[in-house]
Coordinates of C-alpha atoms and ligand atoms in Angstrom, one line a residue:
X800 CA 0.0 0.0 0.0
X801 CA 1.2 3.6 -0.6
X802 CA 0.0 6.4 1.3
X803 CA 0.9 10.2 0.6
X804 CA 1.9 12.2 3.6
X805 CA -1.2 14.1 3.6
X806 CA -2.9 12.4 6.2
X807 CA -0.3 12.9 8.9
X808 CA -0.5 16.2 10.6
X809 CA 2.0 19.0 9.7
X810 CA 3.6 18.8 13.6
X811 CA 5.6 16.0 12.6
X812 CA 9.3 16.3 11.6
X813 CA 9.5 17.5 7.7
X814 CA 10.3 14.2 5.9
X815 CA 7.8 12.1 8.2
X816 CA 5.3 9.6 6.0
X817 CA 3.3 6.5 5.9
X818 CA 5.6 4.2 4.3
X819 CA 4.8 1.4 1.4
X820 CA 4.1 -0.7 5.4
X821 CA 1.3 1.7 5.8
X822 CA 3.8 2.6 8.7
X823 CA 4.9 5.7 10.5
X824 CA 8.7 6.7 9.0
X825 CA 10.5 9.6 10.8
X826 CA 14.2 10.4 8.8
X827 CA 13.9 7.5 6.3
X828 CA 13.2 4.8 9.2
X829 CA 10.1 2.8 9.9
X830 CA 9.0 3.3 13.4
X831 CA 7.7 0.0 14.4
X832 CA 11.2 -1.1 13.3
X833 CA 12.7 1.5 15.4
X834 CA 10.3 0.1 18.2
X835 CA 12.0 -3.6 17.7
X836 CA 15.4 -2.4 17.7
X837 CA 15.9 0.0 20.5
X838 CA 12.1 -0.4 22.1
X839 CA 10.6 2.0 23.8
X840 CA 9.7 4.3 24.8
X841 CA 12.0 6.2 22.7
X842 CA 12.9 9.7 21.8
X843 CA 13.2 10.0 17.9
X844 CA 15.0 12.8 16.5
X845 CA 15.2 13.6 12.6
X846 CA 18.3 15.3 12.0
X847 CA 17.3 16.7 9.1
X848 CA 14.6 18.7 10.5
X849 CA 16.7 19.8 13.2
X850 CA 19.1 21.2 11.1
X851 CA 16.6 22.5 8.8
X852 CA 14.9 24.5 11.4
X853 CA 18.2 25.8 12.8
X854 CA 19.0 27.1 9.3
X855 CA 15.7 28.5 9.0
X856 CA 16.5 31.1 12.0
X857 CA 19.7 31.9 10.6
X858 CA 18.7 33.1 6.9
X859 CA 16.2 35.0 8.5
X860 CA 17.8 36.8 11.1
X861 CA 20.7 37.0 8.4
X862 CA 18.3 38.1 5.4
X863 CA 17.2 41.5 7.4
X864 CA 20.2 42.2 10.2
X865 CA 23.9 42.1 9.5
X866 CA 25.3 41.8 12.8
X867 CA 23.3 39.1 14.7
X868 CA 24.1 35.3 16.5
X869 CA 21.0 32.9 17.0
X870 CA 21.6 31.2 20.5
X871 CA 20.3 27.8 21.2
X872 CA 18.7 28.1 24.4
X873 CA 19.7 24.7 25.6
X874 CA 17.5 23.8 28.8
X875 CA 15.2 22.5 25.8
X876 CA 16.9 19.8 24.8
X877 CA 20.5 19.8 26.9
X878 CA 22.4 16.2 25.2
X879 CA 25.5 16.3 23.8
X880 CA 23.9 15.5 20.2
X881 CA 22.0 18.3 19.9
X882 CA 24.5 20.9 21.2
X883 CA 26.5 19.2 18.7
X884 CA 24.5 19.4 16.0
X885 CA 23.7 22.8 16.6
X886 CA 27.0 24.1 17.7
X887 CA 27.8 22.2 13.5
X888 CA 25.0 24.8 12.1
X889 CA 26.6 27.5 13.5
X890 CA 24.5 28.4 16.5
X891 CA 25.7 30.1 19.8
X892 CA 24.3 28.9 23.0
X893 CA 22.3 29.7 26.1
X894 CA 23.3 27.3 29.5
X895 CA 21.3 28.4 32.8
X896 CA 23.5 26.2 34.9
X897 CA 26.9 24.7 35.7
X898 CA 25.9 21.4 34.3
X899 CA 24.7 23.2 30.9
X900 CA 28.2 25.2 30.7
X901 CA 29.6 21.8 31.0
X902 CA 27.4 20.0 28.5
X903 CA 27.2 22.7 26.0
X904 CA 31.5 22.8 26.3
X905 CA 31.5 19.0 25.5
X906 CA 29.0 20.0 22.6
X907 CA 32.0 21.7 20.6
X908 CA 30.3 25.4 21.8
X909 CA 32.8 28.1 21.4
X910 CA 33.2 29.2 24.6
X911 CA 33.3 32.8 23.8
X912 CA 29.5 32.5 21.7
X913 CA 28.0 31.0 25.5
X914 CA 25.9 33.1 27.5
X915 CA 25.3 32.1 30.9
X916 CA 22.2 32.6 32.4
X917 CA 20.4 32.0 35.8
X918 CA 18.4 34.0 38.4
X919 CA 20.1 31.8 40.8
X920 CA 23.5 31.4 40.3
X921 CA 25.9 30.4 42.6
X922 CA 29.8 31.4 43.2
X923 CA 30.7 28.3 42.4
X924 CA 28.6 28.1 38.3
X925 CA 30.2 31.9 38.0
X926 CA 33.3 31.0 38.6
X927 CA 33.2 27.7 35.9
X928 CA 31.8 29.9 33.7
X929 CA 34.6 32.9 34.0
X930 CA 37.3 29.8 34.0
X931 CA 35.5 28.6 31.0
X932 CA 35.8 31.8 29.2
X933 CA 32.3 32.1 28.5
X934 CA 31.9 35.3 26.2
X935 CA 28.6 37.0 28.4
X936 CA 26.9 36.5 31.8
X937 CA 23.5 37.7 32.2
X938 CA 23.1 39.8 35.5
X939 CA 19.8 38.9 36.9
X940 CA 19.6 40.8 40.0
X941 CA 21.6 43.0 42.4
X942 CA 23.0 40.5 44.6
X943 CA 23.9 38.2 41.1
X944 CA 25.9 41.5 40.2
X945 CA 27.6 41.5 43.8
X946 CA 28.2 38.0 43.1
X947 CA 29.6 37.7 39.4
X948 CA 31.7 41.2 40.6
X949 CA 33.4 39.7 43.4
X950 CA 34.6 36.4 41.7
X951 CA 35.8 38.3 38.4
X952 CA 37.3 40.0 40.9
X953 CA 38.6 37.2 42.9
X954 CA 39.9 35.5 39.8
X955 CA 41.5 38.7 38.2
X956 CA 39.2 38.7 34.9
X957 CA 37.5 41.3 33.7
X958 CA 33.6 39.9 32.1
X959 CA 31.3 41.3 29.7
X960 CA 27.9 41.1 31.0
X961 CA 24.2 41.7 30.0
X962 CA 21.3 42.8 32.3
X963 CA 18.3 41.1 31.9
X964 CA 15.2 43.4 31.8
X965 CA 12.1 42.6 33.2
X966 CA 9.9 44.6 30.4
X967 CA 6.8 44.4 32.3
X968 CA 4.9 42.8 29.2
X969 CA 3.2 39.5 29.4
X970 CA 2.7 37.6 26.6
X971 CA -0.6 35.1 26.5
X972 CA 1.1 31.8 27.8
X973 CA 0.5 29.5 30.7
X974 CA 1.4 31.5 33.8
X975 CA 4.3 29.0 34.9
X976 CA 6.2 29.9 31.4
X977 CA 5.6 33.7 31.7
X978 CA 8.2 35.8 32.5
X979 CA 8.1 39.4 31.6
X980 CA 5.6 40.6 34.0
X981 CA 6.6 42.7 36.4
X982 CA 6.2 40.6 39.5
X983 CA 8.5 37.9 37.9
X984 CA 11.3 36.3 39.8
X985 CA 13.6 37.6 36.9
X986 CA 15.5 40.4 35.8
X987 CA 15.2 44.0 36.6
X988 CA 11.9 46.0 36.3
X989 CA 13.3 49.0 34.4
X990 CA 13.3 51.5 37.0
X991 CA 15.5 49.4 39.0
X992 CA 17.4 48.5 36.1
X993 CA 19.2 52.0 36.0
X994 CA 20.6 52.3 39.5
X995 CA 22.2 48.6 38.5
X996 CA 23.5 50.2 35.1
X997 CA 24.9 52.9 37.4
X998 CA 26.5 50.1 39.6
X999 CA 27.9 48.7 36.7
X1000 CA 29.4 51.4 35.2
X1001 CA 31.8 52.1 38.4
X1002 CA 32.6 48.2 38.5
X1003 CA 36.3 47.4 37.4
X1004 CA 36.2 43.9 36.7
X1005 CA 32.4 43.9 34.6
X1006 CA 31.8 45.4 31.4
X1007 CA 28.2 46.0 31.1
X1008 CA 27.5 45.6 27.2
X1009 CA 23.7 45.5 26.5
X1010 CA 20.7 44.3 27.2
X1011 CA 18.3 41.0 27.8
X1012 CA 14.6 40.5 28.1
X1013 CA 13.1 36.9 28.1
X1014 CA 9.2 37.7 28.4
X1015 CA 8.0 33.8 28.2
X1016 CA 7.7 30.7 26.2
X1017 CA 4.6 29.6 23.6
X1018 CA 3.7 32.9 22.7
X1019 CA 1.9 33.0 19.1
X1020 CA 1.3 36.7 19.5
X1021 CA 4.2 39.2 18.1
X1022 CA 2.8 42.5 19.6
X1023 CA 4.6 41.2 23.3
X1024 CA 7.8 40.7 21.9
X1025 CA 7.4 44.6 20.1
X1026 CA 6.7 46.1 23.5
X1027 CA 9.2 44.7 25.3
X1028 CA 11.7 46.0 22.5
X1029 CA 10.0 49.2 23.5
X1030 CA 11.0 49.4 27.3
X1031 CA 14.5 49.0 26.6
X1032 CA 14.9 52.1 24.8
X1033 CA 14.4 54.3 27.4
X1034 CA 17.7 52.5 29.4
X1035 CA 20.2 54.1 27.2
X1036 CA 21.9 53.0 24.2
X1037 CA 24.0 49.9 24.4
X1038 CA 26.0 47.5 21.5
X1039 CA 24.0 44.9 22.3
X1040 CA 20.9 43.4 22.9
X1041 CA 19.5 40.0 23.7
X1042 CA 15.6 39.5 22.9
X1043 CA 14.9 35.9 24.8
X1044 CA 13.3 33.0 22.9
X1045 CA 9.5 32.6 23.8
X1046 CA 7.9 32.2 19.9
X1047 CA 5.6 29.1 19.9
X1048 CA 5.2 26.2 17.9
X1049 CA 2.3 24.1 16.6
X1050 CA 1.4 20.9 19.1
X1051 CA -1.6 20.5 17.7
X1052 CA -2.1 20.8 13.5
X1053 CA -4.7 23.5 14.6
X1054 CA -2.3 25.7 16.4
X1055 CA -1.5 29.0 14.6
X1056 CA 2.3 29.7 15.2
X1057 CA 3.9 32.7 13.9
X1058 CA 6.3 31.8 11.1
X1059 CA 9.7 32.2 12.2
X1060 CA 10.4 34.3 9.3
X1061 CA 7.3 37.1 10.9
X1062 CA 9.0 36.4 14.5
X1063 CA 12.3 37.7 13.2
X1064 CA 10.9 40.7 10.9
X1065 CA 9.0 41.9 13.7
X1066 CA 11.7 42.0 16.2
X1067 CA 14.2 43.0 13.8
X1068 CA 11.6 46.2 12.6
X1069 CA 11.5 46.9 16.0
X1070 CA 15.1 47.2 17.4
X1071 CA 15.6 49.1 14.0
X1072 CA 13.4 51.3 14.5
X1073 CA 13.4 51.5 18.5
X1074 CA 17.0 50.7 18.9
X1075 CA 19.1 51.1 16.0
X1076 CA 20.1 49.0 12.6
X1077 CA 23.4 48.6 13.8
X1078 CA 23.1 46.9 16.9
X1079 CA 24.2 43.4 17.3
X1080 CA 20.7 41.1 17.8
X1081 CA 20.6 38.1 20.1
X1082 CA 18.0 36.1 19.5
X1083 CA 17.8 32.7 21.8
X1084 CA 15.0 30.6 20.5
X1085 CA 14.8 26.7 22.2
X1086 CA 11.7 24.8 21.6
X1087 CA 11.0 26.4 18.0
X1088 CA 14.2 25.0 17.2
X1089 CA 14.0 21.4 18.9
X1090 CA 10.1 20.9 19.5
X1091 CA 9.0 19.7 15.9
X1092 CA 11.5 17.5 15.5
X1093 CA 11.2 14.7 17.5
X1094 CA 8.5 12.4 18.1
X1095 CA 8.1 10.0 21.4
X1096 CA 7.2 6.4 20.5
X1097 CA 5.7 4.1 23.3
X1098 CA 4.2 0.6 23.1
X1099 CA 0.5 0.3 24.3
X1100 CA 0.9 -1.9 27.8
X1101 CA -3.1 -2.2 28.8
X1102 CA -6.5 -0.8 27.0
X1103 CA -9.0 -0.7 29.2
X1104 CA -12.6 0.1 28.5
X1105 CA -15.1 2.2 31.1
X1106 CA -16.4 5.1 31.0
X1107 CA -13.4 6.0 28.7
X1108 CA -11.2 4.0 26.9
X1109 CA -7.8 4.1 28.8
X1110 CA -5.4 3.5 26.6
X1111 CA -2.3 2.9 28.9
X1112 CA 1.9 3.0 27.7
X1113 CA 5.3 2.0 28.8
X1114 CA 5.9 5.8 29.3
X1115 CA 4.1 9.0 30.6
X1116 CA 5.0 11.3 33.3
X1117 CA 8.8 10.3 33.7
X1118 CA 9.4 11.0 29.9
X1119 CA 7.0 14.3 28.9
X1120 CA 5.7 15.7 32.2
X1121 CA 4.6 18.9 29.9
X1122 CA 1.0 17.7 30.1
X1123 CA 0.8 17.7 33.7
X1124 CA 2.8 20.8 34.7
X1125 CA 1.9 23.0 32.0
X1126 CA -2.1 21.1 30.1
X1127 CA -0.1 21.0 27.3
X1128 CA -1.9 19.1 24.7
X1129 CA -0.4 17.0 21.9
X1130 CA -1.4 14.3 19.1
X1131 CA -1.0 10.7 19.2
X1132 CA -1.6 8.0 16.3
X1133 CA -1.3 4.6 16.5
X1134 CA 2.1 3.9 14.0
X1135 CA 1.8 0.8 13.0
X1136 CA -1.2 2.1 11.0
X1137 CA -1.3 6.0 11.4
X1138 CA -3.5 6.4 8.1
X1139 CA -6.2 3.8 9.4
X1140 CA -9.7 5.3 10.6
X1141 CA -8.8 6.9 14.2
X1142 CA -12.7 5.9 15.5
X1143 CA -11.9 5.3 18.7
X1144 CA -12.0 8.1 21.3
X1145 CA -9.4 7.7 24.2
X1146 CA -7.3 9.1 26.8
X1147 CA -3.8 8.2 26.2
X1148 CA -2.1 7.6 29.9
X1149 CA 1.2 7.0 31.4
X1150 CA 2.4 3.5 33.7
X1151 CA 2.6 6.3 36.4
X1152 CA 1.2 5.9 39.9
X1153 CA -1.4 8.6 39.9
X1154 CA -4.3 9.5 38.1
X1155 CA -2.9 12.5 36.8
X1156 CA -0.9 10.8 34.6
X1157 CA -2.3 11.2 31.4
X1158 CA -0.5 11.9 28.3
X1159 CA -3.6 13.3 26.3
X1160 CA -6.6 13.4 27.4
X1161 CA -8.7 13.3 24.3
X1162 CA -7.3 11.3 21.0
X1163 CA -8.8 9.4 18.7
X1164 CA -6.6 6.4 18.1
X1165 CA -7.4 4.2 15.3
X1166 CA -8.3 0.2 17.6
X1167 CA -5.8 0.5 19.6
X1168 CA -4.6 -3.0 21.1
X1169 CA -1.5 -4.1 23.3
X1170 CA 1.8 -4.1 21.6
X1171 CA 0.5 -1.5 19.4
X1172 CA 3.1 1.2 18.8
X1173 CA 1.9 5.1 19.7
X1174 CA 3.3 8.0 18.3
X1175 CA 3.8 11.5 20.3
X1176 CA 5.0 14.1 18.1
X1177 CA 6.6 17.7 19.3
X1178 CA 8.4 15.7 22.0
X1179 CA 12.0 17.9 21.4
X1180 CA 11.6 20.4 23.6
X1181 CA 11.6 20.4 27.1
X1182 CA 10.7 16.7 27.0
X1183 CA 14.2 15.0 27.8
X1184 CA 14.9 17.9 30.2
X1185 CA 12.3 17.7 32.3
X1186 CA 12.4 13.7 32.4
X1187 CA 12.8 11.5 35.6
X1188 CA 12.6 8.4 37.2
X1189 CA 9.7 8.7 39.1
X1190 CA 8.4 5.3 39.9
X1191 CA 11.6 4.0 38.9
X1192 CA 11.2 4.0 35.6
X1193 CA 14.5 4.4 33.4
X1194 CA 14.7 7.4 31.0
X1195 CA 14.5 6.8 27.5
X1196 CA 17.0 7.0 24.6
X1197 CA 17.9 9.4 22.1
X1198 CA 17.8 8.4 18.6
X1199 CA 18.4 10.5 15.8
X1200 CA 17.6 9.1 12.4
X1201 CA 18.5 10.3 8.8
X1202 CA 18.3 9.0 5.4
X1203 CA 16.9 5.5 6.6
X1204 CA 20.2 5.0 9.4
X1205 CA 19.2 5.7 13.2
X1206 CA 21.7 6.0 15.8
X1207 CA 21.9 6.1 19.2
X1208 CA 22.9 9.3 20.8
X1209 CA 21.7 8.7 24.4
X1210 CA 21.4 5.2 25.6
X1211 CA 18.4 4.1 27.9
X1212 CA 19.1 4.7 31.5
X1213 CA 19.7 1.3 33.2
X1214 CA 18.5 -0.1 36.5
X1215 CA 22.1 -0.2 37.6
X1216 CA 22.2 3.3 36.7
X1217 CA 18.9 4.1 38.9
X1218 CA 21.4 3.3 41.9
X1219 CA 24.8 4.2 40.7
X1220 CA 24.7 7.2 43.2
X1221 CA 23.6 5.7 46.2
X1222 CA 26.4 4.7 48.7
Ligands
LLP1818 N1 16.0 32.4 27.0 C1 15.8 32.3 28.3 C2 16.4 33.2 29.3 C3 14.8 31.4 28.8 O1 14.6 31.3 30.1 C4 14.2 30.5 27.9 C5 13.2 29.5 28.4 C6 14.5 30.6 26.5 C7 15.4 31.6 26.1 C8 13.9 29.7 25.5 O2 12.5 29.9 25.4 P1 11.7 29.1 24.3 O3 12.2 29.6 23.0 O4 12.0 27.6 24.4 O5 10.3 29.4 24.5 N2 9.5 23.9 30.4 C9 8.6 24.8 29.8 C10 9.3 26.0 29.1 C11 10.2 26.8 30.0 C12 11.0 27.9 29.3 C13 12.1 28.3 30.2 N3 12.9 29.4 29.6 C14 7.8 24.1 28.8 O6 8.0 22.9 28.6 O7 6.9 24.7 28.2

């Protein structure tokens, strides 16, 4: 049987189709094969689209700004692959943490293109990251200043830094993923942001270059992101500013996303206009670059039929807790059949010990049986990151898959390695 592409949703990775199996086939490679090989659940990547998507925000920030970087903010998918891959396209990088310094390094980041991040940081992640030569810190608060100050100081370096600017603008997203309002636990509101560019600009060891504003995560509306550029006009004129990440993508195939090409025109028309055309634009996108591409397979464990139909996987909670921190919704198909009538309404749940543990609450999967595989896609972002072993449950691997070959880029967590810390 041959099937066209059409009736997959456009949220999978670009390249995804029912194969001549009637099959799901992410990068060139048949899922329910994948599913044998490496079982599940599993985290597939297609390379392709990654790269594709990190290319995307390059020629567009490069097509309307001359002096630019596109950061990869890397809490959205922090493995070694993907800083890899990215740090191969040419991206900088945004860590938030010691460990993501230390993973984004082993990525093959220049130093000097990191920016280190973090409303908490302590003396210990600013002093790796000085050691480390990274090329910014973001200054986050008063004491963070004191902090960064003193162990430049300690260390006899002298560090460019950015302050981050709490704009007072929030963009429509769920509250936990909001961040420019004004009673946020980030950045400076803008009055207090000039007594800290004061502070700075009697510092020895700090060079206060320009500015940062992160205003929140899943934001399909531009206007925000406009404002925002707004406030930081009035805090003097700097070489450099850094305008967050935040632009949305499409979970479901009804979602309306900007295009990444309108995201960039509309930031770059408004530093141009409030800021300057010759400033040098940050922008630090995460899961518009890593969402889309990767798709979570599990196997179907239990289906059990009351009031609902309870579809139940190997997975849930311990691999994409985004449902139950944030109600993010997503898709599901059944792969071994994805263009089969889906006539069966269901709640998709996790092998996690409380009822809450539901992957999506209302899918229609097409008779979905045990052993039958199920397909999550926009599983890249914030996905592996937030994963744990709650209930004891291993965390998946990493495969990414191109032109028909998979590989593994992150092995499944072992049982051995659920205890490897404890003494
Ligand atoms: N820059 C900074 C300083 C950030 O804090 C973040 C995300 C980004 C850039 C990238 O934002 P993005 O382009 O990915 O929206 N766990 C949540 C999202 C938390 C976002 C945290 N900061 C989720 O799964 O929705």
């Amino acid at each position: 049987m041959t099937t066209t592409t059409s009736v997959l949703s456009p949220v999978y990775p670009l390249g995804t189709r029912v194969n001549e199996r009637g099959r799901l086939d992410i990068g060139g490679c048949d899922a329910v094969e994948l599913v044998r090989e490496f079982g599940t659940p599993v985290y597939v990547v297609a390379e392709d689209d990654l790269r594709a998507r990190a290319r995307a925000f390059v020629e567009a920030l490069a097509a309307r700004h001359g002096d630019y970087d596109v950061l990869f903010a890397s809490k959205a998918f922090p493995c070694t692959a993907v800083y890899r891959l990215l740090a191969e396209e040419g991206l900088a990088c945004d860590v938030a943490s010691g460990g993501e310094l230390f993973l984004a390094l082993r990525g093959g980041f220049d130093p000097a293109r990191i920016y280190f991040h973090g409303n908490a940081k302590s003396a210990g992640e600013v002093r790796e990251a000085i050691q480390a030569g990274v090329g910014h810190i973001v200054i986050d608060s008063l004491h963070d200043l004191e902090r960064v100050e003193r162990v430049a100081a300690e260390m006899g370096r002298r560090q460019e830094v950015l302050l981050r600017i709490t704009p007072g603008v929030a963009g429509d997203t769920h509250h936990a993923i909001s961040t420019g309002q004004a009673d946020s636990k980030f950045g400076f509101a803008p009055v207090d942001a000039r007594a800290a560019i004061e502070r700075l600009a009697d510092t020895t060891h700090l060079d206060l270059v320009g500015l940062h504003f992160h205003i929140g995560s899943q934001l399909f509306e531009l206007e925000p992101f406009r404002a925002a550029v707004r406030t930081l006009a009035a805090l003097g004129d700097f070489p450099v500013y850094n305008v967050g990440g935040g632009v949305g993508v499409a979970y479901l195939a009804s979602d309306r996303p900007p295009a990444v090409a309108d995201y960039v025109d509309t930031i770059v028309a408004a530093v141009h206009s409030e800021l300057g055309p010759d400033k040098r634009l940050l922008l630090e996108p995460g899961r518009a670059l890593v969402a889309n591409s990767a798709v979570t397979l599990y196997t179907v464990q239990t289906v059990k039929r009351n009031v609902s139909t309870w579809v139940a996987v190997d997975g849930g909670m311990s691999d994409n807790l985004r449902p139950m921190l944030y109600g993010s919704r997503y898709e599901a198909l059944v792969a071994d059949r994805p263009a089969a009538a889906a006539d069966e309404r269901c709640k998709l749940a996790g092998k996690h010990c409380e009822s809450g543990d539901v992957l999506v609450r209302d899918v229609w999967l097409a008779a979905p049986a045990p052993g039958d595989v199920i397909a999550t896609p926009v599983t890249g972002a914030y996905g592996y990151s937030l994963a744990n072993n709650y209930n004891g449950v291993p965390r998946p691997p990493v495969l990414f898959c191109r032109d028909g070959a998979a590989r593994v880029v992150v092995r499944r967590e072992s049982y051995e390695d659920l205890a490897a810390r404890d003494l």
